[in-house]
Steps between C-alpha positions, in 0.01 A plus 500: 500500500874575438641867597584546126155452406382763740753776392348433152167591584502723825525878452622709785423814367179556726433852570238651720450866566608612869197434715425702819562374837267428750435699811603214725586099422231351337458144599287302280400157478356354186235248571247303378433123590375416166773356269594621150381887538862615449615568855868410436513661154363803651708499799846457305418754207364772714784448765740528183315793356513703830876415535557601152329825567750589771327354797678285770273173530523165678319216383443208745429190338214309726423213245677155530528462144740811481333629145571865606872407574527337164370802319698725685821311431624419838642183637234273703614147500490268796761649746467844424372704807186691434152574658485161663787611705348836566182347608627164675845604655438878503806563307483882405400582133840690465673149515305342213374759275657474128547792234282426182688542158169669402595853680766612738230640715316163542551241784349144534441278785498165335263189555647139489304188532577490879210772505247221427517350860478874676156479502491216768816583649390858608151339658667439827704817524432820723363805296517283197345749292690799608853369377494649178382829624802515744753407257388790246501739779857402608595520129346829414668668805832481345404454126286777378261363237227668305295176431488157664298260290391139629442239225246247693435127408125439362363436855406670814746318729725593739774643248203731350396599839861595579495723204152644596647593843799647395364707205276841520361427140349251276504443137261255353576389160169389326480320169247614244315149474216308633481512867733779515368592848491149622707484814537861556195505729703247716815712480312800611361329805870394580600865452216604722626261801852587454410868510297432843730266677845571364575807280257775499732694235432256230272608191405393168683750304513393150329258285658405156317332215709241337463276171294763321394398165348803289379232259225381719201666658575275808818691586305840500216343704726371753675862521172661531420259795824551697505869459127531647626286797818681540453853311781678707757209521506385132771633299429642141767289353399171383736206459464338155527098432867511385716208356806694604374531887509118491832437338710750704543297796644213308798714426536605886363861430197710499308616204648812518834388452402199239309740282449866598288598233273232518111579605529327836822693569364824427189425698677426799709818487184678462353324802819564706483866396145517638611344829777716557302801439240400748789444771626847425168617526501617122167447282554161341242580276719727278589388174838285490691635198736186372856583438591608135549186296243311665212359304146583624 
């Protein structure tokens, strides 16, 4: 994809209403060991929406594939310092963080392919599961931030464990398809173990239904089932299936920048509004009114 081609299709006119800041920094891990549920899509679009709403956001890419880094337009080729150096060499986050072109309020710790070996390299290290938590604490001491978001690989290995120990909240994306809750039981068991042994402050705060297809009865049934299991955590907003959500990363941007008026972009903005209102202790169920010019 040539740069000139990107300019022709990418819109930089994304606007998001000013969002309320949280009572304290919210550190959120987006996790689900099942692949293809929209973890990275959720991480980058929620992060971008919060940042475009005026909040300071740090996204930490913990997936060796580096898809979140790609979508947020930051360099993550071999040799670029990022999450690997933070975890294995204890390099300060401030030395590896990069600004994202998505918003002046958004910073990213990129993931390179080097991170693929981190799972094995972390095994013999002392307090291996605490490394990310220590790094985040040091960074926040000098860099006030509203939201820290971790994008995790589709596994429950040491990279995800580091995120679970460092976070105070979990956001689980669940796709509206067959076996939607498959694997969530295992994740909940892992969360319980982490709470008991490593991080008592960890809580499941948010469940987001993704890949919703209003044309099928299955999506509605899955949504009802998920809400029955997580009545207080499940957001009102549903993320629909959208070609734009899939296309955006190939242009090195989020859907909010690629096509801000698409149904997927508007849905993620609404989800970010719900999340922000919960953090600011504002009723998240109040109707979100779109900006003038937005289509319903």
